[in-house]
């Protein structure tokens, strides 16, 4: 059973398009996150949700909008994609804000 | 401020010990973590240490923390080819609310 699953695993799209990445966790966790890993493998937090409420919103362009329909899901919607958005995006979840996080497999986004 | 630094690359022979180093700048860190990322996979938590501890051992893994120098290391004993991966250290304040990751160290194990 996959604990944290992201779809799609690979996404290639053209500049200017709008796309979504979905994340689901079946661990019953309260907190979910989105991380961006750039080409240099640097991992940076983008958003954190706790029980469907936004907790952390780092300096991320407004084109990125997370949506949490319920606490098991945290989807990432990106408008007007740019070349610089190309990266691997990781979703994660944790029991609460003080517990270890479990990561998904990542979504490799390539903007052409 | 928050800054976590690691050397980018480490190569060791199979059977030797590997030591991956990390420095951080935030003295109020409460948890420090080591994550492993295998090619095409997500991040796997290997171990973590509370900031009031100096050392933690878990099978082949030994974590050493020098809080005065803000230096964290991960020692892997008897390194195997399956240990080849990228290793990230990370720090957090007050739990996992906001974790800052290092740049990652790519470990290459030579048979």
Coordinates of C-alpha atoms in Angstrom, one line a residue:
Chain A
X1 CA 0.0 0.0 0.0
X2 CA 1.4 3.4 -1.0
X3 CA 1.4 5.7 2.0
X4 CA 1.8 9.0 0.1
X5 CA 1.0 8.9 -3.6
X6 CA 1.4 11.6 -6.2
X7 CA 0.1 11.8 -9.8
X8 CA 1.4 12.1 -12.3
X9 CA 4.9 10.9 -11.9
X10 CA 6.1 12.7 -15.0
X11 CA 4.6 15.8 -16.6
X12 CA 5.8 17.5 -19.7
X13 CA 4.0 20.6 -20.8
X14 CA 4.4 23.8 -22.7
X15 CA 4.9 27.3 -21.3
X16 CA 1.8 29.1 -20.4
X17 CA -0.3 26.0 -19.7
X18 CA -2.1 25.3 -16.4
X19 CA -1.5 22.0 -14.7
X20 CA -2.3 20.2 -11.5
X21 CA -0.4 17.7 -9.4
X22 CA -2.4 15.5 -7.1
X23 CA -1.3 14.1 -3.7
X24 CA -3.1 11.7 -1.5
X25 CA -2.1 10.1 1.8
X26 CA -3.7 7.1 3.4
X27 CA -1.9 7.4 6.8
X28 CA -4.6 9.5 8.5
X29 CA -2.1 12.3 9.0
X30 CA -3.2 15.8 9.8
X31 CA -0.4 17.8 8.0
X32 CA 0.6 17.8 4.4
X33 CA 3.3 19.6 2.5
X34 CA 4.6 20.5 -0.9
X35 CA 8.4 20.7 -1.6
X36 CA 10.2 21.8 -4.7
X37 CA 13.5 20.1 -5.6
X38 CA 15.4 22.1 -8.1
X39 CA 18.1 20.9 -10.6
X40 CA 20.8 21.2 -8.0
X41 CA 18.8 18.9 -5.7
X42 CA 18.1 21.6 -3.3
X43 CA 14.8 20.9 -1.5
X44 CA 12.6 23.8 -0.4
X45 CA 9.3 23.9 1.3
X46 CA 6.5 25.6 -0.6
X47 CA 3.3 25.0 1.4
X48 CA 2.1 23.3 4.6
X49 CA -1.5 22.5 5.4
X50 CA -2.8 21.3 8.8
X51 CA -6.3 19.9 8.8
X52 CA -7.1 21.6 5.5
X53 CA -5.8 25.0 6.7
X54 CA -2.8 26.7 5.3
X55 CA 0.0 26.9 7.8
X56 CA 3.1 27.7 5.8
X57 CA 3.2 29.7 2.5
X58 CA 6.8 30.4 1.6
X59 CA 7.7 32.9 -1.0
X60 CA 6.0 31.2 -3.9
X61 CA 4.6 32.9 -7.0
X62 CA 0.8 33.4 -6.9
X63 CA 0.6 31.1 -9.9
X64 CA 1.0 28.3 -7.5
X65 CA -2.2 27.5 -5.6
X66 CA -2.6 24.5 -3.3
X67 CA -6.0 23.1 -2.7
X68 CA -6.9 20.7 0.1
X69 CA -10.4 19.3 -0.4
X70 CA -10.0 17.1 2.7
X71 CA -7.1 16.3 5.0
X72 CA -6.1 13.3 3.0
X73 CA -5.5 15.3 -0.2
X74 CA -3.3 18.3 -1.1
X75 CA -3.3 19.2 -4.7
X76 CA -1.0 21.7 -6.4
X77 CA -2.3 23.8 -9.2
X78 CA 0.1 25.9 -11.3
X79 CA -1.1 28.5 -13.7
X80 CA 0.8 30.0 -16.6
X81 CA 3.7 27.6 -16.3
X82 CA 7.2 29.0 -16.9
X83 CA 10.5 27.3 -17.8
X84 CA 11.8 27.9 -14.3
X85 CA 9.0 25.8 -12.8
X86 CA 10.7 22.8 -14.1
X87 CA 11.7 20.7 -11.1
X88 CA 10.7 17.7 -9.1
X89 CA 7.8 18.4 -6.7
X90 CA 7.5 16.3 -3.6
X91 CA 4.4 15.9 -1.5
X92 CA 4.7 14.8 2.1
X93 CA 2.6 14.2 5.2
X94 CA 3.1 13.9 8.9
X95 CA 0.9 13.0 11.8
X96 CA 1.2 16.5 13.1
X97 CA 3.5 19.4 12.8
X98 CA 6.0 17.9 15.1
X99 CA 6.3 14.4 13.6
X100 CA 8.5 12.9 10.9
X101 CA 7.3 13.3 7.4
X102 CA 6.6 10.6 4.8
X103 CA 7.3 11.6 1.3
X104 CA 5.7 10.7 -2.0
X105 CA 7.8 9.5 -5.0
X106 CA 7.9 13.0 -6.6
X107 CA 6.5 14.5 -9.8
X108 CA 9.0 15.5 -12.4
X109 CA 7.6 18.6 -14.1
X110 CA 9.3 19.7 -17.4
X111 CA 8.2 22.9 -19.0
X112 CA 9.2 23.3 -22.6
Chain B
X1 CA 18.9 32.7 9.6
X2 CA 18.5 29.3 8.0
X3 CA 21.2 27.7 6.0
X4 CA 22.2 24.1 5.8
X5 CA 25.3 23.1 3.9
X6 CA 26.8 19.8 2.8
X7 CA 29.5 18.8 0.5
X8 CA 28.1 17.7 -2.9
X9 CA 29.8 14.4 -3.5
X10 CA 31.5 11.5 -1.6
X11 CA 33.0 8.4 -3.1
X12 CA 33.9 5.3 -0.9
X13 CA 34.8 1.7 -1.5
X14 CA 32.4 -1.0 -0.6
X15 CA 33.1 -2.2 3.0
X16 CA 34.6 1.1 4.1
X17 CA 32.9 3.6 6.4
X18 CA 31.3 6.7 4.9
X19 CA 31.0 10.0 6.8
X20 CA 28.7 12.6 5.4
X21 CA 29.0 16.1 7.0
X22 CA 26.5 18.9 7.4
X23 CA 26.7 22.4 8.9
X24 CA 23.7 24.5 9.9
X25 CA 23.4 28.0 11.1
X26 CA 20.2 28.2 13.2
X27 CA 21.2 27.6 16.9
X28 CA 17.5 27.2 17.9
X29 CA 17.1 24.0 15.8
X30 CA 15.4 21.3 17.9
X31 CA 15.5 18.4 15.5
X32 CA 18.1 17.4 12.9
X33 CA 17.4 14.7 10.3
X34 CA 19.1 12.6 7.8
X35 CA 17.1 11.6 4.7
X36 CA 18.1 9.3 1.9
X37 CA 17.0 9.7 -1.7
X38 CA 17.5 6.9 -4.1
X39 CA 17.3 7.6 -7.9
X40 CA 13.7 8.3 -9.0
X41 CA 12.4 7.8 -5.4
X42 CA 11.0 10.0 -2.7
X43 CA 12.9 10.9 0.5
X44 CA 13.2 8.3 3.2
X45 CA 13.9 9.3 6.7
X46 CA 16.9 7.4 8.0
X47 CA 17.3 8.8 11.4
X48 CA 16.9 12.0 13.5
X49 CA 18.4 13.4 16.6
X50 CA 17.2 15.9 19.2
X51 CA 19.4 18.9 19.6
X52 CA 20.1 18.0 23.2
X53 CA 21.8 14.8 22.2
X54 CA 25.4 14.3 21.1
X55 CA 25.1 10.9 19.5
X56 CA 22.6 8.4 18.2
X57 CA 23.4 5.0 16.9
X58 CA 21.1 2.8 14.8
X59 CA 22.6 -0.4 13.4
X60 CA 25.1 0.7 10.8
X61 CA 24.3 4.4 11.2
X62 CA 25.8 6.8 13.7
X63 CA 24.8 10.4 14.0
X64 CA 27.1 12.8 15.8
X65 CA 26.0 16.3 16.7
X66 CA 28.3 19.1 17.8
X67 CA 26.0 21.8 18.8
X68 CA 28.7 24.3 19.6
X69 CA 30.1 24.1 16.1
X70 CA 26.6 23.5 14.5
X71 CA 28.0 20.4 12.8
X72 CA 26.1 17.2 12.1
X73 CA 27.5 14.0 10.6
X74 CA 26.2 10.7 9.5
X75 CA 28.6 7.7 9.6
X76 CA 27.6 4.6 7.6
X77 CA 29.6 1.6 8.7
X78 CA 30.5 -1.2 6.2
X79 CA 29.1 0.8 3.3
X80 CA 27.3 -1.3 0.7
X81 CA 26.5 -0.6 -3.0
X82 CA 22.8 -0.3 -1.9
X83 CA 23.8 2.8 0.1
X84 CA 24.5 4.7 -3.1
X85 CA 22.1 7.6 -3.0
X86 CA 21.8 11.3 -2.1
X87 CA 21.8 12.0 1.6
X88 CA 20.1 15.2 2.9
X89 CA 20.5 16.6 6.3
X90 CA 17.7 18.9 7.5
X91 CA 17.0 21.0 10.5
X92 CA 13.7 22.1 12.1
X93 CA 12.6 24.3 14.9
X94 CA 9.8 23.0 17.1
X95 CA 9.2 19.9 15.0
X96 CA 8.4 19.4 11.4
X97 CA 6.4 22.6 11.0
X98 CA 9.2 24.0 8.9
X99 CA 12.1 22.0 7.8
X100 CA 15.1 23.4 6.0
X101 CA 17.1 20.9 3.9
X102 CA 20.7 20.9 2.9
X103 CA 21.8 20.7 -0.7
X104 CA 22.3 16.9 -0.5
X105 CA 25.5 14.8 -0.7
X106 CA 25.7 12.2 -3.4
X107 CA 27.3 9.1 -2.1
X108 CA 28.9 6.8 -4.6
X109 CA 29.9 3.3 -3.4
X110 CA 32.6 1.6 -5.6
X111 CA 32.5 -2.2 -5.6

